[in-house]
Each structure stands twice: as C-alpha cells, then as structure tokens.
XYZ file of C-alpha atoms in Angstrom:
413
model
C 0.000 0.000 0.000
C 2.958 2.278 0.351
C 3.976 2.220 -3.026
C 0.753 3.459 -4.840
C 0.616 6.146 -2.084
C 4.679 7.144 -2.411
C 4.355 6.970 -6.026
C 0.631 8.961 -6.196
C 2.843 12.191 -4.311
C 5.526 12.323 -6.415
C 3.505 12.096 -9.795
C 1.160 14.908 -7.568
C 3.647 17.301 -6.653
C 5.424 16.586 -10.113
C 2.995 17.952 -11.925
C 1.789 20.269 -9.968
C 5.482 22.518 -9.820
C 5.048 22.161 -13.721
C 1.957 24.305 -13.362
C 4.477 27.340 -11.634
C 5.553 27.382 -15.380
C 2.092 27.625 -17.000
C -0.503 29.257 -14.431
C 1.174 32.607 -12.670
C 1.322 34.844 -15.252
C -2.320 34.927 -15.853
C -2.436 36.348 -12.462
C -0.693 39.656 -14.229
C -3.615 41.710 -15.492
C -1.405 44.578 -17.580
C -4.001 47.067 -16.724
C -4.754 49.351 -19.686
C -3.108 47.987 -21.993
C -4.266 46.778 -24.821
C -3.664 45.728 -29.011
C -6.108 45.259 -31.278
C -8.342 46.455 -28.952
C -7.767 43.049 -26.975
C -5.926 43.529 -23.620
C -2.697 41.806 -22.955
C -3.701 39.822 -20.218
C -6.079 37.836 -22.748
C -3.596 38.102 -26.087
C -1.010 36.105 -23.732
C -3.778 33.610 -22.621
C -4.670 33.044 -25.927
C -1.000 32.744 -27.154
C -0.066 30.082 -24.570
C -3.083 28.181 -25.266
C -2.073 27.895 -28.973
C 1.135 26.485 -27.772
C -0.058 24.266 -25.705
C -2.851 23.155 -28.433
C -0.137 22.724 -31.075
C 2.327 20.423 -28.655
C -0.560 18.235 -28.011
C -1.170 17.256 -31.763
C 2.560 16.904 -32.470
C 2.721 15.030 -28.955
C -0.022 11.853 -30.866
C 3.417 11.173 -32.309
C 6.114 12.327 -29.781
C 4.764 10.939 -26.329
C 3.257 7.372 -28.331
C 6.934 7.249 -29.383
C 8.671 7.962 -26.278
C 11.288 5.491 -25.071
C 11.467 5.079 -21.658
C 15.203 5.371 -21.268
C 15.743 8.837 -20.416
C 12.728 9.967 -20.326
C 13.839 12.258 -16.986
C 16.317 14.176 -19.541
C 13.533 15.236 -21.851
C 11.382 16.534 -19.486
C 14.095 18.272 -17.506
C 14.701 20.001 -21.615
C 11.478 21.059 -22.089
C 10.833 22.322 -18.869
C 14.464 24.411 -19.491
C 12.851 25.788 -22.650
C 9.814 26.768 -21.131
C 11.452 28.488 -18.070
C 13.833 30.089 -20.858
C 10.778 31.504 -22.664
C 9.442 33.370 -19.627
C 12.873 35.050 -19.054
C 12.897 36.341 -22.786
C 9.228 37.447 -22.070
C 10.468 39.334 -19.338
C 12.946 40.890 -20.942
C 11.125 42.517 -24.819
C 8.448 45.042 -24.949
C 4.771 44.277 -25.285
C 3.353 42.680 -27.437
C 6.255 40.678 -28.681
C 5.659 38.800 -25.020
C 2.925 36.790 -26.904
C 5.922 35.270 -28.787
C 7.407 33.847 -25.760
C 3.921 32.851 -24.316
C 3.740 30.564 -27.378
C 6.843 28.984 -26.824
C 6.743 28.799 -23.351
C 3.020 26.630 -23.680
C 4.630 24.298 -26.610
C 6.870 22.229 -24.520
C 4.559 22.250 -21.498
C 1.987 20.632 -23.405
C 4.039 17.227 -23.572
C 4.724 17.033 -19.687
C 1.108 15.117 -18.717
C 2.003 12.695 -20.679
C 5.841 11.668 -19.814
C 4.556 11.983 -16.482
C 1.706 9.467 -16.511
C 4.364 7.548 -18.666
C 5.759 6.754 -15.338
C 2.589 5.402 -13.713
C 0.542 3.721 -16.597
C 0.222 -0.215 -16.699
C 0.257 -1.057 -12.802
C -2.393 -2.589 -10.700
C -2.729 0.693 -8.900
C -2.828 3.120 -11.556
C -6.602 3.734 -10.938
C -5.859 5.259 -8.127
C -1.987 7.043 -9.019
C -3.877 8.192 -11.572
C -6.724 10.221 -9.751
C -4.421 11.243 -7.317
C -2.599 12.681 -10.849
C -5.248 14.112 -12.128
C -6.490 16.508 -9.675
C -3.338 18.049 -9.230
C -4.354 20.881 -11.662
C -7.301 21.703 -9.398
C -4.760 22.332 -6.986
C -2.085 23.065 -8.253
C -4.296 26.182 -10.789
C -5.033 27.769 -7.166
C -1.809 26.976 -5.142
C 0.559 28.859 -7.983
C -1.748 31.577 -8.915
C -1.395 32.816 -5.040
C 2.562 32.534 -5.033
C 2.322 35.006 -7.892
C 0.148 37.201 -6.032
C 2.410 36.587 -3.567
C 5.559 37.541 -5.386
C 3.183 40.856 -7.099
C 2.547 41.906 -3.270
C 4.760 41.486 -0.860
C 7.478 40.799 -2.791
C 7.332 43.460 -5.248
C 8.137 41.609 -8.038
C 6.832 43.176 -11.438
C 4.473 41.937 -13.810
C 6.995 41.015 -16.703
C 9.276 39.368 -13.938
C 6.583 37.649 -11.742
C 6.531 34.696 -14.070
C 10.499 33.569 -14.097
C 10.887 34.214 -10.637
C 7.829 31.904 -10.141
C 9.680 29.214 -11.998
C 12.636 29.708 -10.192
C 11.174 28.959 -6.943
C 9.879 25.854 -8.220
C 13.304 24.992 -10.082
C 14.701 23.081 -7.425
C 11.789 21.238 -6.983
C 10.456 20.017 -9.810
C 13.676 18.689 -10.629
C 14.123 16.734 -7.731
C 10.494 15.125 -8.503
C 11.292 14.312 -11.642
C 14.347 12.420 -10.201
C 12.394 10.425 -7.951
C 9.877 9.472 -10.695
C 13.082 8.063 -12.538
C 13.561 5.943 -9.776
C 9.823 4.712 -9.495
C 9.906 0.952 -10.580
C 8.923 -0.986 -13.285
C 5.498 -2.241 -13.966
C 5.816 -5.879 -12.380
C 5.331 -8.885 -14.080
C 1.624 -9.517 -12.198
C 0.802 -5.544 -13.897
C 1.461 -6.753 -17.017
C -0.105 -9.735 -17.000
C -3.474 -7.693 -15.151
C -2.712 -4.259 -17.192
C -0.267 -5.314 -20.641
C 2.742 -3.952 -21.207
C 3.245 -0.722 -22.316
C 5.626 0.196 -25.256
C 6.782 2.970 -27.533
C 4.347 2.931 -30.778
C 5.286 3.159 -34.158
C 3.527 4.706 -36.609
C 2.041 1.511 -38.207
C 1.184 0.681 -34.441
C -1.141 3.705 -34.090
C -2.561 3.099 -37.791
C -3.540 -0.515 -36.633
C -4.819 1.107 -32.911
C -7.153 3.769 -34.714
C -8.196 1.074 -37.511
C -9.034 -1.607 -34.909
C -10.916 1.380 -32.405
C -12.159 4.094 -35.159
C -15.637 4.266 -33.880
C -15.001 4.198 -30.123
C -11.972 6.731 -30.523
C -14.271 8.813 -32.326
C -16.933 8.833 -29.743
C -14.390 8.925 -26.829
C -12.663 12.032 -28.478
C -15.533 13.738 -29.256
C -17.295 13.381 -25.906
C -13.954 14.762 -24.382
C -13.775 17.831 -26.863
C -17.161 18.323 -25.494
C -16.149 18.279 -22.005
C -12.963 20.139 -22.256
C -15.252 23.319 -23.941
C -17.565 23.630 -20.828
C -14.396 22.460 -18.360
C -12.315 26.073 -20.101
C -15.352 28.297 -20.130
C -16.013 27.427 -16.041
C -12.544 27.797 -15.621
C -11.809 31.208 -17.715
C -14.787 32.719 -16.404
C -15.958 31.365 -13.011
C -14.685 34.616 -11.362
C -17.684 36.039 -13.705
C -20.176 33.933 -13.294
C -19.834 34.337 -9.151
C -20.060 37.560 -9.312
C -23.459 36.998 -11.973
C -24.635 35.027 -8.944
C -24.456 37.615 -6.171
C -20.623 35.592 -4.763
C -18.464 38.646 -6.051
C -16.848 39.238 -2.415
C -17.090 35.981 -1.405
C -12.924 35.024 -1.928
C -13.647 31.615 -0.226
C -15.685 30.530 -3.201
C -12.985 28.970 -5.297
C -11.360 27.114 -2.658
C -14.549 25.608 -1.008
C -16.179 24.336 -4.493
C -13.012 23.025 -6.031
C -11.856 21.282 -2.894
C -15.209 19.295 -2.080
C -14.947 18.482 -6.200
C -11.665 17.040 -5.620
C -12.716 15.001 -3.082
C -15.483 13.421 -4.006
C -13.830 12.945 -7.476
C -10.697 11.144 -5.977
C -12.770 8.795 -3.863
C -14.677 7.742 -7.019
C -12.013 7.515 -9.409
C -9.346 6.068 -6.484
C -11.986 3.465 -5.378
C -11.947 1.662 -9.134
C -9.172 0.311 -8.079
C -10.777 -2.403 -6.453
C -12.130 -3.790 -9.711
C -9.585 -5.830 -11.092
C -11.200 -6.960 -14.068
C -10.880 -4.858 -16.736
C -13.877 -5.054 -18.605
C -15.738 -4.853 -15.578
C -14.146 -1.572 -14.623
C -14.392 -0.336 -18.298
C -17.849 -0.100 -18.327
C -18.008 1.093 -14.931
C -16.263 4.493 -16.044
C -18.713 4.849 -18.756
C -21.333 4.936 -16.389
C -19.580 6.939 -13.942
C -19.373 10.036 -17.114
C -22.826 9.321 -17.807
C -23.886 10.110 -14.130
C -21.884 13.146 -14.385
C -23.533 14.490 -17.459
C -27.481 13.632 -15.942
C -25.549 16.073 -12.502
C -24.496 18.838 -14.689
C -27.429 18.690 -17.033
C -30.360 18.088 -14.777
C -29.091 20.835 -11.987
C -28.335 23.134 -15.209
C -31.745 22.960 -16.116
C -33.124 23.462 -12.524
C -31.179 26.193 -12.634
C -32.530 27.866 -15.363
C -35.831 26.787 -14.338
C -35.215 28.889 -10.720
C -35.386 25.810 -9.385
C -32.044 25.863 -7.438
C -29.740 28.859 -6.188
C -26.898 29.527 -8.294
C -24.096 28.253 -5.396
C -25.930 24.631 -5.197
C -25.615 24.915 -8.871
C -22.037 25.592 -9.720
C -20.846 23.250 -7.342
C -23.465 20.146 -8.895
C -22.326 21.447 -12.654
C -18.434 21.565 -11.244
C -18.994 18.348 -10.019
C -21.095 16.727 -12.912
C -18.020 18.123 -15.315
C -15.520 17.031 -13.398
C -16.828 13.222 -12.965
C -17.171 13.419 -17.060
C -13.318 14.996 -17.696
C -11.440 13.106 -14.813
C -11.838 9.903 -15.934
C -10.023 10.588 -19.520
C -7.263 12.215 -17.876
C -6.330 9.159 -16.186
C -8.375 5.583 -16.243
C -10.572 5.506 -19.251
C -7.627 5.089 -21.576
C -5.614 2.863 -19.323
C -8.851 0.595 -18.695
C -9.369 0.330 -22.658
C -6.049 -0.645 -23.461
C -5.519 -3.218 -20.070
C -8.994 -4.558 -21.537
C -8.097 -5.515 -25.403
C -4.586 -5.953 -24.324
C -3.430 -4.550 -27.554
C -0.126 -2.472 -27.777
C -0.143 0.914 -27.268
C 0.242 3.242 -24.795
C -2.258 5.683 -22.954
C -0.337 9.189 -24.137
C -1.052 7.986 -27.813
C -4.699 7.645 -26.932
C -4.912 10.897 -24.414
C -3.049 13.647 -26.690
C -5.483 12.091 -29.760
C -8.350 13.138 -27.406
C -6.473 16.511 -25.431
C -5.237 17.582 -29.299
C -9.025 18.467 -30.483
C -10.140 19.290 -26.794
C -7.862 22.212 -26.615
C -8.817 22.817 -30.356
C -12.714 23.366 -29.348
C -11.150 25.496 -26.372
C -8.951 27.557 -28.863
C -11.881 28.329 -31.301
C -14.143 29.390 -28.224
C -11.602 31.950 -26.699
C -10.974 33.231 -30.279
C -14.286 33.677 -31.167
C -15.243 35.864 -28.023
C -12.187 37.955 -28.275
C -12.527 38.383 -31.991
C -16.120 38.775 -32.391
C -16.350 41.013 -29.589
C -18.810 39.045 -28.075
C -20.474 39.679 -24.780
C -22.427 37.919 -22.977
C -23.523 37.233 -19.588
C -21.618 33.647 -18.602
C -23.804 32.139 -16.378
C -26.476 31.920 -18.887
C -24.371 31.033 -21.722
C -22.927 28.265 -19.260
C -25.827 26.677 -17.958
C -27.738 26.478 -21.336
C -24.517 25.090 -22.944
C -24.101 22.683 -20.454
C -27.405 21.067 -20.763
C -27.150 20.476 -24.203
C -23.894 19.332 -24.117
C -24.916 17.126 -21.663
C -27.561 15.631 -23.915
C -25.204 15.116 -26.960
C -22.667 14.124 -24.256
C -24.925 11.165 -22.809
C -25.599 9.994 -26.758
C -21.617 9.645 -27.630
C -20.731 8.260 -24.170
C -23.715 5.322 -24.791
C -22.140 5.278 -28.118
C -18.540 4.094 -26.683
C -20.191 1.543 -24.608
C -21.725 -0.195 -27.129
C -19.465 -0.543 -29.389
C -16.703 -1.847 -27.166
C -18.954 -3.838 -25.259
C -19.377 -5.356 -28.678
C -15.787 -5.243 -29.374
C -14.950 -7.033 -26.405
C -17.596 -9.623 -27.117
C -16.094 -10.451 -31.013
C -12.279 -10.717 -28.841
C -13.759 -13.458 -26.509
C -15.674 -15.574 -29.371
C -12.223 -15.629 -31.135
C -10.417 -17.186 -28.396
C-alpha cells in the first residue's frame, strides 16, 4: 500500500510545480493595456493556449513514441525551454511577449504525458492516476497565489513575476522528476493484469485507430465536449460568481473546487478495487454518464429557478468534473488493459487533449474576436445542458461498441 501512495505524491507534486511554469502569469492583469483592442492579459492567454494546443497534436506522435530510457532528460529540456521563454518574455516590450507565451506553452503541453508515462500499466494506476489528475485543481489555485504573492509582498513586477515563479519551483520540480526516474517498473503480475506498455510506431497507431475508429471517435468527441464547458467554467468562473451575487465571497474557489476534488478522488481512487478490466471499463462509462445527468439536470433546474446559483455551480463543477477526470487518467488505461493490444495511454490521451484544446482555442478566439459579450452564467448553464444531452448519446455510443468489441475478442479465443 505504500507504493501506490509514495508513487501517487511524487507524480502529484510533479505535476503540480510544472503548473508554476504555465498558471502565474495569468495572475498579471497589464491594466490598460491593450492591441487590437484586446488587452494583454487575454492576447497572452490566448497565445499560450495555442502552444499548448499545437504540442498536443505533435505530442499523438512524440509521447506514443517515447522510449522510456531517459525519459527524466527530456522533461528536464522542455521544462528548461519553457522556463527560458518566460525570461525572454520578461525581458522585450509588449506585445512581442505573446511570442514567448507561445513557446513557453509548446513544450509544457508534452509534460502530462511523460509523467503518466511513469505510472501507466500497474495494478494501482486507478488510483496514481486520480491522485494525478487533480493536481491541476490544486495546483491552478496553489501557484496563482505565489504570484500574487511575489506581485505583493514581494514586489516583483508583472513582466518578472513569471520567471521568478519558476525559479522557486526549479529546485523542486527537478528533484520530482528524479524520484519518478527511480519509481519501478510495472511488475510482471501488472502486465499480466494491465499489458505492457511500449513505444508505438507509426504503423502501431494506424492498426490502434483502424481496430478502435468508432469508439476513438466517440471517446474524443465526448472529451472535446467536455474540455469546452471544463475552459469556459474555468476562464470565467470569477464572472459567473459575481453573476450570482458571490463577487466578495474570496472563499468561493477554494470551497467548491476542494469538495470536487474530493469526491472525485474517492470515485475515481476506489476503481481500483475492480480488477477486471472489462468490468471496470464499463463502470467508467457509467460513472461520465452520471456526471452528465448532474451537470445537465441541476443546469436545467437552474434555469428553471429551481435551485440557487451556489448549489448549482458546485453540482455542474462536479457533474463536469466526474465526465473529464476519468479521460485524464483511467478511461484510456482501462481500454487498453482490456483488449490488451499495444499501445500506450499518451497515444490515446493527446489524440483526445489535441481536439479538446482545439474546441477550447476556437471558443476563446471567437469571443475575443467577435467582440462578443455575454452574460456567462447563462451562456454556461444552457450550454451545459445540451452538451450534456449530446454528451450522454456519444458516451452510450462508446459503450456499445466496445462492449461489442470485447464480445467479437472473446468468441475468437
């Protein structure tokens, strides 16, 4: 039991120093100034995001490939290069920052994936893997309030609050990143239970997508879904409070996303327990589906003044959450443990996070561009109740058709 637990806090706190590289900047607001009659604040959102975006479609290729020899090297490089960026961004005039923004987001994009690289294929990865995953809840909060930290007391300016934020998590990350070198190798009872996991060529992921086209479809599409509503609760939530009459309530965030993580990481952790695979498959199908009816039905209450706005963010944060979670870490793992096939879960994930941050991309552009505005908690709760309706359809979908998958694989044998 020590193991799962030793390795579920270094993967945590991994990933969640990589975030000191990503998240503080956005705490920077650049007050008045503006191009293209966008502020600056949003133009370096928006060119981060594209970064990241980009590094997870070239990553369907880069993290299926990646050998697990010196895997602790390549991180350590693209974490350099990131870190690098936000020095150069600190250094030119506005808005060639937006330059660096990009660069710094392209190699950041690839660290979810050596990281669960580490942890994919074992017994226990159910529950490493939810541990994993809500890092970014925590981590989102935990490094925005260093930076306003660093803006505050420690007087650090705007163009220099982001490197100095890296710096302090330098030390750190590289140490985790160490100690997930030295995390053993799947044993041979995890891949006998789970299937190896290996480096995949390209004809591997032709034969993967061939064999899975429909399901991968449905899967992907159900998580572009998710990942739209996930970035417009997450861009905007300080909005939609305040919509809801929570504007000076600073205790907001922290309450709602901490009772999400909970409950979320006693659900996901608890699959754990079902060792076979098929079993536990279709268990995280329904698990999505129950999060949908949550986020649908109290969206609709909602706009039917059925419920208060507070019960209804944290049901719709909730409902979300118990939809995206389970891609981040088990639902891929679970498929490929299930058909046994080779292939690895970043090939699968980055196919899925590739068009995800694609819908998210195409959203943010379109409100800054069109000039759109709107008020967000009614754009949010009507969005999420239809997505939840097409979201319910796809998810069925994916359960079918591997169900029926699964049932051709046993008839063979």
């Amino acid at each position: 039991m020590l193991f799962p637990l030793y390795t579920a806090a270094i993967a945590f706190l991994a990933y969640a120093s990589v975030y000191a590289y990503r998240k503080p900047f956005t705490v920077a607001t650049f007050d008045g100034v503006k191009y293209w009659n966008i502020s600056y604040q949003t133009l370096l959102i928006i060119s981060q995001v594209i970064g990241y975006m980009f590094s997870k479609f070239y990553g369907i290729k880069f993290i299926s490939e990646l050998k697990r020899f010196g895997r602790w090297k390549t991180a350590l490089i693209l974490m350099s290069i990131s870190w690098g960026a936000l020095f150069l961004f600190a250094l030119v005039p506005a808005p060639y920052g937006m330059i660096f923004l990009f660069i710094n987001g392209f190699p950041l994009g690839f660290l979810w994936g050596i990281v669960f690289s580490y942890i994919e294929g074992r017994r226990t990865t159910d529950f490493i893997g939810s541990v994993l995953a809500i890092s970014f809840i925590f981590a989102g909060g935990f490094t925005r309030s260093v930076a306003k930290w660093l803006l505050i007391d420690m007087h650090i300016t705007e163009k220099w609050m982001p490197f100095v934020a890296g710096l302090i998590f330098a030390l750190p990350l590289a140490l985790f990143i160490f100690l997930l070198e030295r995390i053993p190798k799947p044993t041979e009872a995890d891949i006998e239970e789970r299937a190896e996991r290996l480096p995949m060529s390209k004809d591997d992921r032709k034969k993967f997508l061939k064999l899975f086209t429909v399901g991968i479809f449905a899967a992907t599409f159900t998580y572009t879904l998710l990942s739209i509503m996930r970035d417009i609760r997450d861009n905007y939530m300080s909005n939609i409070w305040i919509e809801l009459g929570y504007g000076k309530d600073y205790s907001i965030f922290t309450k709602t996303e901490t009772r999400t993580s909970v409950v979320i990481l006693i659900m996901i952790g608890l699959l754990v327990l079902i060792r076979k695979n098929i079993r536990a498959f279709r268990f995280i199908h329904v698990i999505i589906i129950m999060g949908f009816l949550l986020a649908g039905i109290s969206s609709w209450m909602y706009v039917q003044h059925q419920i208060e706005g507070g019960l209804w963010m944290q049901l719709v944060s909730l409902g979300l959450y118990m939809g995206y979670i389970p891609f981040q870490c088990i639902y891929f793992e679970r498929l490929i443990a299930t058909f046994k096939v080779k292939g690895n879960v970043g090939f699968l994930l980055y196919i899925a996070d590739s068009f995800g941050y694609l819908g998210s991309v195409l959203v943010m552009l379109g409100k800054e561009f069109f000039d759109v505005h709107v008020k967000w908690s009614d754009v949010f709760s009507h969005g999420v109740v239809i997505v939840s309706i097409i979201g319910i359809s796809t998810t069925i979908l994916s359960f079918f058709y591997f169900n029926h998958k699964y049932k051709l694989l046993k008839s063979a044998l």
